[in-house]
Short mmCIF file of C-alpha atoms and ligand atoms in Angstrom, two decimals:
data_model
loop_
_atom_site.label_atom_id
_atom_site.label_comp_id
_atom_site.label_asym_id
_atom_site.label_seq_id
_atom_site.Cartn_x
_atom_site.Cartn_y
_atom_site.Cartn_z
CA UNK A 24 121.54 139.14 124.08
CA UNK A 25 118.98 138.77 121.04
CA UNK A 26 115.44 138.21 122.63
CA UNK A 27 113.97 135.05 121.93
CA UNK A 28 110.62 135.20 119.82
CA UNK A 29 108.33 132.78 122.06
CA UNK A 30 106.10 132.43 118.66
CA UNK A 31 109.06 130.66 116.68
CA UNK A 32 107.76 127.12 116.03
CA UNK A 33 109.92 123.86 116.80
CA UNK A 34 109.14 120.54 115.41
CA UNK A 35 108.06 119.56 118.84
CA UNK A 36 104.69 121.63 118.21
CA UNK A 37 103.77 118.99 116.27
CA UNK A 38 103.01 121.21 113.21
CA UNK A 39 102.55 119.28 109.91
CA UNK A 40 101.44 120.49 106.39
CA UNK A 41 100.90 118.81 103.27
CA UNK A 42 102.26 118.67 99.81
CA UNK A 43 99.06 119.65 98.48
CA UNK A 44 98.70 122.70 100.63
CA UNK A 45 102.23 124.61 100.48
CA UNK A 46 102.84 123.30 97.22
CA UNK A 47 98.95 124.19 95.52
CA UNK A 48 100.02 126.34 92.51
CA UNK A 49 96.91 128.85 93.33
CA UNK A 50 94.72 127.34 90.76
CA UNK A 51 91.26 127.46 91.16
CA UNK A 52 87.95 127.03 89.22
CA UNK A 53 87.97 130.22 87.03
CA UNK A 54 92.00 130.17 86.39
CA UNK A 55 94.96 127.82 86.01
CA UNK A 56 98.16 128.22 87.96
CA UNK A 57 99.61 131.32 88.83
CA UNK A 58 102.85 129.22 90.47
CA UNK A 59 105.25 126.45 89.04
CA UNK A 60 104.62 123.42 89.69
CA UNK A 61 106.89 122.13 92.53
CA UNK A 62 108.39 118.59 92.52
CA UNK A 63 107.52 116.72 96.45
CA UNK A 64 111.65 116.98 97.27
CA UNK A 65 111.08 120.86 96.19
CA UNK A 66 107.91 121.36 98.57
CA UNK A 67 110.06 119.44 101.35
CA UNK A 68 112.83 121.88 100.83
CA UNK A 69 110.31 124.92 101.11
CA UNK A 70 108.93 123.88 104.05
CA UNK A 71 112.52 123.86 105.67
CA UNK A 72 113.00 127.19 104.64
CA UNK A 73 109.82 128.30 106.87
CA UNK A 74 111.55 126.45 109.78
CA UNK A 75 109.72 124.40 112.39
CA UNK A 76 107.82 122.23 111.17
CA UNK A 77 107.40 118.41 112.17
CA UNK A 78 106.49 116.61 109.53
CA UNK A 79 104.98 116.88 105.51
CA UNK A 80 101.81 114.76 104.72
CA UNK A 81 100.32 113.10 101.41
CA UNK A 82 97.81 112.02 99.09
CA UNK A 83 99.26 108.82 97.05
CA UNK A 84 98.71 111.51 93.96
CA UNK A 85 100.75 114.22 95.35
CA UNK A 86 103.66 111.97 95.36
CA UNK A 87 103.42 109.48 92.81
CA UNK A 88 101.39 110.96 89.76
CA UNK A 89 98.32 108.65 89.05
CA UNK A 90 100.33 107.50 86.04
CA UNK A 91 103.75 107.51 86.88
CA UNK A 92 105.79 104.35 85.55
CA UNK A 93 107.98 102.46 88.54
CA UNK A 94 111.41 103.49 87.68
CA UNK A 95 109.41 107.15 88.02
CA UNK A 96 108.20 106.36 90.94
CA UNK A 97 111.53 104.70 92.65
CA UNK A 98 112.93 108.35 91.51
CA UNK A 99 110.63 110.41 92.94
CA UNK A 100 110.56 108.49 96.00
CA UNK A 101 114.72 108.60 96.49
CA UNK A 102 113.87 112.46 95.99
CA UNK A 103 111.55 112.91 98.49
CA UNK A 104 113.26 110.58 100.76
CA UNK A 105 116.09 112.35 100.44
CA UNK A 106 114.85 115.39 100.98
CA UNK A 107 112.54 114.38 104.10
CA UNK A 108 116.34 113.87 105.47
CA UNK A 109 117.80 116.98 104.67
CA UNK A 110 115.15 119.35 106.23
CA UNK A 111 114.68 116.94 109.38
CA UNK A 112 110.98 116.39 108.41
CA UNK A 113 108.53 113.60 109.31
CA UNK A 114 105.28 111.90 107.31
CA UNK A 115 102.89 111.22 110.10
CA UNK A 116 100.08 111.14 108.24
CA UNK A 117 98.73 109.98 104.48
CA UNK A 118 96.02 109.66 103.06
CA UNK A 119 94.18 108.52 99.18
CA UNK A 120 93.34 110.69 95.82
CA UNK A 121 89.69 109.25 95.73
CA UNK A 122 88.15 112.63 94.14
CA UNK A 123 90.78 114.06 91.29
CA UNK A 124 90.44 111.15 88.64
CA UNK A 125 87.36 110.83 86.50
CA UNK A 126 87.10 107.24 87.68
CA UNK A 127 85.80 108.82 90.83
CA UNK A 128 83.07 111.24 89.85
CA UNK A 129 80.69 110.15 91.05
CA UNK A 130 82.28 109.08 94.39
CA UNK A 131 84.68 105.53 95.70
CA UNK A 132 83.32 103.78 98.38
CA UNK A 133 79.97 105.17 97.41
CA UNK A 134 79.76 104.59 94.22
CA UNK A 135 77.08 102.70 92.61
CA UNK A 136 79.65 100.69 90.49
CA UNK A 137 81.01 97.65 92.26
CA UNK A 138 83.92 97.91 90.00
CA UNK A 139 84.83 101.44 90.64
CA UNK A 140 84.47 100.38 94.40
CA UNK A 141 86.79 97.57 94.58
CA UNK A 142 89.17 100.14 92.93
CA UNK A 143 88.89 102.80 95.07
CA UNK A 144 89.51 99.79 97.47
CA UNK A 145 92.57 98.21 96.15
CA UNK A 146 93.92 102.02 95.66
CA UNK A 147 93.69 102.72 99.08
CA UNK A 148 95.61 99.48 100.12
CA UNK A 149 98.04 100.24 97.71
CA UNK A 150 98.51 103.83 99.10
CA UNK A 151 98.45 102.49 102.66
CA UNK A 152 101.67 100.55 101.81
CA UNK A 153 103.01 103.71 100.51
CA UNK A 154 102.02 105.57 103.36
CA UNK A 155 103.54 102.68 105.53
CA UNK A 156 106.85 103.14 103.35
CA UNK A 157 107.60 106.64 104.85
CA UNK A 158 106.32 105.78 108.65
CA UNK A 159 103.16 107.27 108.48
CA UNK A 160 101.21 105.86 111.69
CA UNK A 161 97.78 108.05 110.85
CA UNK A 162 95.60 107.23 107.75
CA UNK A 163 92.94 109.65 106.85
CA UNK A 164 89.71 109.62 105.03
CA UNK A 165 88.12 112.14 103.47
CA UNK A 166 85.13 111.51 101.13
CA UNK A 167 86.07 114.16 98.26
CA UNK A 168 83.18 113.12 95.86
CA UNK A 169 81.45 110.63 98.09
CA UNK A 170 77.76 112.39 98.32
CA UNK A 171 74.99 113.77 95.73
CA UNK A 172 74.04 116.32 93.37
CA UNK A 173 70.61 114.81 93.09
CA UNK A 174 69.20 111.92 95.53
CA UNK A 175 67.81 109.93 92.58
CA UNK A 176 70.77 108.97 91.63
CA UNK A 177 71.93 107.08 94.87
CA UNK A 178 70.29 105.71 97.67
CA UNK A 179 71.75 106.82 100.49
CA UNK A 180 71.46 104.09 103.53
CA UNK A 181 73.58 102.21 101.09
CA UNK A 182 76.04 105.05 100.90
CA UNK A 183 76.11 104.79 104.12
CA UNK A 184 76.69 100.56 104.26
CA UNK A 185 79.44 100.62 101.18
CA UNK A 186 81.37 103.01 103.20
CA UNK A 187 81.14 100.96 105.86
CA UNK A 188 81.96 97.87 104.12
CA UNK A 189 85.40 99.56 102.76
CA UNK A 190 86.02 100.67 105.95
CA UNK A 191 85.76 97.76 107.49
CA UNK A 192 88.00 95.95 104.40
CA UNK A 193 90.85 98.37 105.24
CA UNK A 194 91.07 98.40 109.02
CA UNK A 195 91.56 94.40 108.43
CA UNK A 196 93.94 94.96 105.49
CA UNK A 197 95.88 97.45 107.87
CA UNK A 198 95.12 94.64 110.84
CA UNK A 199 96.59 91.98 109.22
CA UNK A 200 99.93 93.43 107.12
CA UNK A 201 100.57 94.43 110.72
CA UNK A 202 100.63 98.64 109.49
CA UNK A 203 99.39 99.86 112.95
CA UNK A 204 97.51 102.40 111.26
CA UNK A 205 94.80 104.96 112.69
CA UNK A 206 92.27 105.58 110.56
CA UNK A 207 90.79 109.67 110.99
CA UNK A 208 87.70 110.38 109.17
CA UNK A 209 87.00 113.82 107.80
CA UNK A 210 83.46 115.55 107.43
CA UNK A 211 82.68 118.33 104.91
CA UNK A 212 79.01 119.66 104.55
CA UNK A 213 79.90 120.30 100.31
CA UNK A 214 82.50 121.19 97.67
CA UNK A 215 83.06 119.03 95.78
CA UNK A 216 79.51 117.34 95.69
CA UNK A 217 76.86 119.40 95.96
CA UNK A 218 75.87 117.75 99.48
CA UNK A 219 78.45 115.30 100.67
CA UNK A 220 77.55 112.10 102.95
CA UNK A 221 78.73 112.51 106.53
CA UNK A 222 78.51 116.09 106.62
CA UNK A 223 79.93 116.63 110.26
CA UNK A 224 82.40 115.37 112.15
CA UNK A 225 79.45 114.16 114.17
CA UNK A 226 78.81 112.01 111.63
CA UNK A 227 81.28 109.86 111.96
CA UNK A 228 81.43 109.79 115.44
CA UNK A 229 78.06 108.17 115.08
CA UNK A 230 79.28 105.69 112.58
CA UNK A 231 82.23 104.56 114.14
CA UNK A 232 80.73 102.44 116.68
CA UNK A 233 79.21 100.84 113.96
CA UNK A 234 82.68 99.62 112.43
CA UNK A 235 83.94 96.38 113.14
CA UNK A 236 87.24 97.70 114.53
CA UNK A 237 85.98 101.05 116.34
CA UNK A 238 88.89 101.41 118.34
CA UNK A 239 91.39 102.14 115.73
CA UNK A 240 89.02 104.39 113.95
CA UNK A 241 88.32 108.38 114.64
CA UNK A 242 87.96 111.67 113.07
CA UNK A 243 89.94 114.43 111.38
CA UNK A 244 88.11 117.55 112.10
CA UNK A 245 88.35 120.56 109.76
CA UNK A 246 87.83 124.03 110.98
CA UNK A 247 86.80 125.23 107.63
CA UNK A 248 83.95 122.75 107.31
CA UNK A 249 82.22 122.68 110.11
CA UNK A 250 82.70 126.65 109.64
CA UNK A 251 81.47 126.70 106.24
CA UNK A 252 78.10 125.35 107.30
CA UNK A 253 77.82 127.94 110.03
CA UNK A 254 78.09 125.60 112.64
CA UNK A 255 80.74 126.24 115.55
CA UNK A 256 83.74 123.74 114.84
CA UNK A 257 84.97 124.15 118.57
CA UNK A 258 81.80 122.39 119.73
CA UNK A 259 82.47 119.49 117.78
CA UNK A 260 86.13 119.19 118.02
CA UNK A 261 85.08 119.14 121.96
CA UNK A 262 82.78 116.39 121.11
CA UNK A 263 85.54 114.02 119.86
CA UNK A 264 87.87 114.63 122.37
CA UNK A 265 85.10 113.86 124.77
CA UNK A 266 85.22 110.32 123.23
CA UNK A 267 88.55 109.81 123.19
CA UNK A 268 88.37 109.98 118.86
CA UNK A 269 90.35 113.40 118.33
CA UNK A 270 93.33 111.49 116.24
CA UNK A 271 94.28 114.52 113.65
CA UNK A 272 93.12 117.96 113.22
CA UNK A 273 93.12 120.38 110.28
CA UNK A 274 93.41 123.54 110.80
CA UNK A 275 92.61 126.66 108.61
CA UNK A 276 90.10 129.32 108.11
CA UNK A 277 86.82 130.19 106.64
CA UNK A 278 84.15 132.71 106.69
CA UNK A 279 81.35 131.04 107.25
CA UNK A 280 79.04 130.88 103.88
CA UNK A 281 81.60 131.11 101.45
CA UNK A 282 83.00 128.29 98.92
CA UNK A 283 85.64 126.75 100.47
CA UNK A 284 88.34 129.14 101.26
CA UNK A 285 90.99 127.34 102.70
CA UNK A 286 92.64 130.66 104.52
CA UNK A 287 96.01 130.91 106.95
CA UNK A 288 95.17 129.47 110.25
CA UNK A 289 93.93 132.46 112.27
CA UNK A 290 93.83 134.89 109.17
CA UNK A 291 90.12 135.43 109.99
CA UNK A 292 87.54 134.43 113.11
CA UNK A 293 90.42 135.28 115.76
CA UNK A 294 88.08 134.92 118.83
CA UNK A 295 86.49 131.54 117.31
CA UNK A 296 90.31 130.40 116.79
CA UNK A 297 91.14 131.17 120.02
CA UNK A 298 88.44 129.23 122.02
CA UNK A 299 90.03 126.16 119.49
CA UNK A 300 93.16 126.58 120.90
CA UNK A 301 92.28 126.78 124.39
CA UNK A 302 90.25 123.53 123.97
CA UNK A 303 93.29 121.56 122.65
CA UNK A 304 95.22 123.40 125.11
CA UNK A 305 93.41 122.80 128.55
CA UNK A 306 92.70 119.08 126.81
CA UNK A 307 96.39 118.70 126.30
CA UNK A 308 95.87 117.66 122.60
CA UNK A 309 98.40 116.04 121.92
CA UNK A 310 98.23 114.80 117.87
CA UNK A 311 99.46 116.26 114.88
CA UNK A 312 98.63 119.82 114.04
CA UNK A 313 97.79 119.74 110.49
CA UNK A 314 97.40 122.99 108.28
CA UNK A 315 95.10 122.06 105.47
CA UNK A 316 95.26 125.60 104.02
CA UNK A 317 96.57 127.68 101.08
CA UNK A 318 98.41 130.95 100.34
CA UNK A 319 96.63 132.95 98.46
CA UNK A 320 96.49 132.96 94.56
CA UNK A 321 98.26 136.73 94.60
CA UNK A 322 101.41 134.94 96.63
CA UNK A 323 104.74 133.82 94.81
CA UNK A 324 106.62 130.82 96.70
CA UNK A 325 108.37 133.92 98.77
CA UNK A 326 105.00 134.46 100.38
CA UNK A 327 103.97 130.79 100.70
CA UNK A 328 106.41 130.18 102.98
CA UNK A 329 105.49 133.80 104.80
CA UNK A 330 102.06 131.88 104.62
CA UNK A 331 103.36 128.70 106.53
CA UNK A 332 105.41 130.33 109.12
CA UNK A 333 102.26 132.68 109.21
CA UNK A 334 100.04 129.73 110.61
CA UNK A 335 102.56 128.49 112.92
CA UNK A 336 102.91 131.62 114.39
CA UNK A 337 99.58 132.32 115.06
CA UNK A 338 98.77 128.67 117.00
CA UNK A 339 101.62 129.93 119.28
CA UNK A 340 100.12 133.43 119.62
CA UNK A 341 96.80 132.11 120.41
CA UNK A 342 98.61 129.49 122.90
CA UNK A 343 99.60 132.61 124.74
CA UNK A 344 96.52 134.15 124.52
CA UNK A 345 95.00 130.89 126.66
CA UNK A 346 98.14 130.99 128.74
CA UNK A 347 96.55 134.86 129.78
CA UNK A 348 92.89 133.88 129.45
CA UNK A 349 94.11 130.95 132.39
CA UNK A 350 96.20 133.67 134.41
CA UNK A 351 93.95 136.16 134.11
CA UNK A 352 92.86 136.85 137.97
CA UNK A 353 89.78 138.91 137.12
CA UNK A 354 88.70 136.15 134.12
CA UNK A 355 89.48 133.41 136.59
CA UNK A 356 87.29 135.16 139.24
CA UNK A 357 84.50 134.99 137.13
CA UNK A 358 84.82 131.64 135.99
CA UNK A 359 84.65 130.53 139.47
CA UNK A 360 81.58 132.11 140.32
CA UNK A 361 79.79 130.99 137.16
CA UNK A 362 80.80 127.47 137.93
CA UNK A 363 78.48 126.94 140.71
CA UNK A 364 79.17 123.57 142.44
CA UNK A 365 76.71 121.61 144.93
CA UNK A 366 78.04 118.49 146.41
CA UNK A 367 75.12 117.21 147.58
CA UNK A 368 73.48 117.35 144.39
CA UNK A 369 75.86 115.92 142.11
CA UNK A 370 75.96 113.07 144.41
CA UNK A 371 72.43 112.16 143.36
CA UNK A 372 72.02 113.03 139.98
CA UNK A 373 75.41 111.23 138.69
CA UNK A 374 73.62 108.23 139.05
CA UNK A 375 70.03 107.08 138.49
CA UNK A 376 69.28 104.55 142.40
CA UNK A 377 65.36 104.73 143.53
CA UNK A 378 67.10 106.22 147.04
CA UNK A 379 68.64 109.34 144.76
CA UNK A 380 65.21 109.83 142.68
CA UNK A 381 63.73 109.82 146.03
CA UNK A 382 65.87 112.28 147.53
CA UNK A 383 65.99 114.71 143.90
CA UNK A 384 62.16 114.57 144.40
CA UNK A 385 62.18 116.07 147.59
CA UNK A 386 65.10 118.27 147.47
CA UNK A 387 64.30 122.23 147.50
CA UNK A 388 64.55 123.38 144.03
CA UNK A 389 62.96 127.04 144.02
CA UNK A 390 63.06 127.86 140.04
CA UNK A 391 62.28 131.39 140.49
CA UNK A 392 65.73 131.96 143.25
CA UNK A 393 67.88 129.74 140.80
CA UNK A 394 66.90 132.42 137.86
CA UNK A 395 67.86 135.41 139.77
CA UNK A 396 71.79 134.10 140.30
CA UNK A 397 73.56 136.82 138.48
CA UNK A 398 75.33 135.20 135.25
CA UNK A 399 77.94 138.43 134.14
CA UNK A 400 78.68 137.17 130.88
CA UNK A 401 78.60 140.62 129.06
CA UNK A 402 81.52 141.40 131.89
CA UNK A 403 83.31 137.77 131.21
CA UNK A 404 83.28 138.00 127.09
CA UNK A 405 84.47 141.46 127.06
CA UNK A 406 87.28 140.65 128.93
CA UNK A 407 88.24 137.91 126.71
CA UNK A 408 87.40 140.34 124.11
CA UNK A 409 89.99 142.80 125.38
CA UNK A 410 92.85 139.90 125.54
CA UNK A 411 92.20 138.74 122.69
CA UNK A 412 92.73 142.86 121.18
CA UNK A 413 95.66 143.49 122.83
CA UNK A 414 94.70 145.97 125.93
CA UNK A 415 94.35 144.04 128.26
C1 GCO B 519 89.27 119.55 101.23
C2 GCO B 519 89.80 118.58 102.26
C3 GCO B 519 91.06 117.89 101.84
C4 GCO B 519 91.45 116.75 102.76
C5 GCO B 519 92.57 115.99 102.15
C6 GCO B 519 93.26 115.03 103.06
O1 GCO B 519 88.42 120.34 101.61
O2 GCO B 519 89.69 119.51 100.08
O3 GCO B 519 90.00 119.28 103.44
O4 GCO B 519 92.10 118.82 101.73
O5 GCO B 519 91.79 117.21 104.01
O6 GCO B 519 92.10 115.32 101.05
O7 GCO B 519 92.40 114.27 103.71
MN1 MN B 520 89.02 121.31 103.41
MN1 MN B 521 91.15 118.79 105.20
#
């Protein structure tokens, strides 16, 4: 009997990938494409040759050029639609173009024309409806050109209320054509602005209390951004699960420093990857898996889909990584002694009564015995370490 590869994807690993991604034509700031441009109903088809995946996302642009005419559009759409059915894929998530045109150089909800606002406005609405057309329940935001080159040219606590004020707009337009939508915002330190607003996820997590409809509003963390600004993605990922706001992730990678690389999930900071998996893993994630990456600009369309069954594979290898890290007796042995509990005193310090700050007063709290516990994590990382290489 053939052995089964446990590493093959299924659509029920939630795996998504958009038609900007598989279908980017390798183009990049010094040099034009190096692949054909695909039609959507050609990317659809490519990503049923890879096998596995879930569901295809979009930017309005990536579907319906900027200026298509309708009978184009009706066409492209019975394409795609078609297509969608032929390869058994979903659209679970789409999202606006708010960065490509000139009209938005200088940012959407941002900018400091009122005009160019209300358009970046009524585009998103009208995108919404064609996000809504092909069931897509998640709508995400990510401010491509929303940010600064210079700080004299925008005041930025207004930046920060105009985004707010479109938000707000859309979450009742979505409210009241009955959509159902989730909105996920995305953070990105820079590229394309030279500093962007809302520069972490964190960011957002600390304006979405803010909104008027917070509940239907979280984030759409991106491992190369966080990664990009040398901070550690996991931590913040952890963050909005925490909350309860982890509604769509992007996945990819990034050496940290670089311009923005955009690189097969995994294809880098393995052990970094790893601890991002086993967070969605012992948090039982349970969204969309989205890989907001790229082949590389040496690949033809052969390789781009080696490049998407490439990422898939790799969430599934570092699943069973976790799978070992969490069976691992020796790991797990460690783990429990570093976790040291004490009834007593979680009892009064998980809440603040004048009988607990009485009693934390005079408990016994010898600072010099509680530095001495032995804390083996040279013992504990090498083991993952050693997993995560294969001997162990
Ligand atoms: C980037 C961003 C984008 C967004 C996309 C959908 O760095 O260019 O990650 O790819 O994810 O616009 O929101
Ligand atoms: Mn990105
Ligand atoms: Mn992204």
């Amino acid at each position: 009997m053939a052995k089964i590869d446990p590493f093959t994807p299924t659509a029920a690993d939630k795996f998504t990938f958009g038609l900007w991604t598989v279908g980017k034509t390798g183009s990049d700031p010094f040099g034009g494409d190096v692949r054909e441009q695909l039609t959507p109903a050609q990317i659809v088809d490519l990503l049923g040759k890879a096998g596995g995946v879930h569901g295809v996302n979009f930017h309005d642009n990536d579907l319906i050029p900027i200026d298509a005419s309708d009978t184009e559009a009706a066409q492209i759409k019975k394409d795609f639609r078609a297509a969608l059915r032929r390869n058994k894929l979903k659209v679970p998530m789409a999202t606006t173009n708010l960065f490509s045109d000139p009209v938005f150089k200088d940012g959407a909800f941002t900018n400091n024309d009122a005009e160019i606002r209300a358009y970046a406005i009524q585009k998103t609405m009208k995108a919404m409806t064609l996000g809504k057309e092909f069931g897509a329940s998640t709508y995400v935001f990510w401010g491509g050109r929303e940010g600064t080159e210079s700080d004299a040219t925008k005041d930025s606590v207004l930046a920060v209320k105009r985004f707010r004020e479109a938000i707000d707009f859309l979450c009742e337009y979505s409210i009241s054509e009955k959509m159902g939508y989730k909105f996920a915002f995305e953070a990105k330190p820079n590229e394309p602005r030279g500093d962007m607003y809302f520069s972490v996820t964190g960011s957002y997590l600390a304006l979405i209390p803010s909104l008027k409809h917070p509940d239907m509003c979280g984030v759409n963390p991106e491992f190369a951004h966080e990664t990009m600004a040398g901070l550690n993605f996991t931590h913040h990922v952890a963050q909005a699960l925490e909350m309860g706001k982890l509604f769509h992730i992007d996945l990819n990678d990034q050496v940290p420093g670089r311009y923005d690389q955009d690189f097969r999930f995994a294809s880098v900071n393995y052990k970094a990857n790893f601890f991002l998996v086993k967070l969605l893993t012992d948090y039982k994630y349970k969204g969309m898996k989205h890989f907001d990456s790229h082949a590389y600009r040496q690949s033809d369309y052969g390789d781009v889909i080696e490049f998407a069954k490439g990422s898939m594979r790799n969430f599934k290898i570092l699943e069973h990584k976790v799978a070992q890290f969490n069976a691992d007796k020796k790991i797990q042995a460690l783990l429990k002694d570093i976790d040291r509990t004490n009834a007593k005193l979680s009892k009064l310090t998980r809440k603040f009564t004048k009988t607990n700050a009485k009693a934390l007063l005079a408990a016994d709290l010898d600072r010099v015995k509680l530095a001495a516990k032995p804390m083996p994590y040279e013992e504990l990382d090498q083991l993952v370490g050693e997993l995560l290489m294969g001997v162990r």
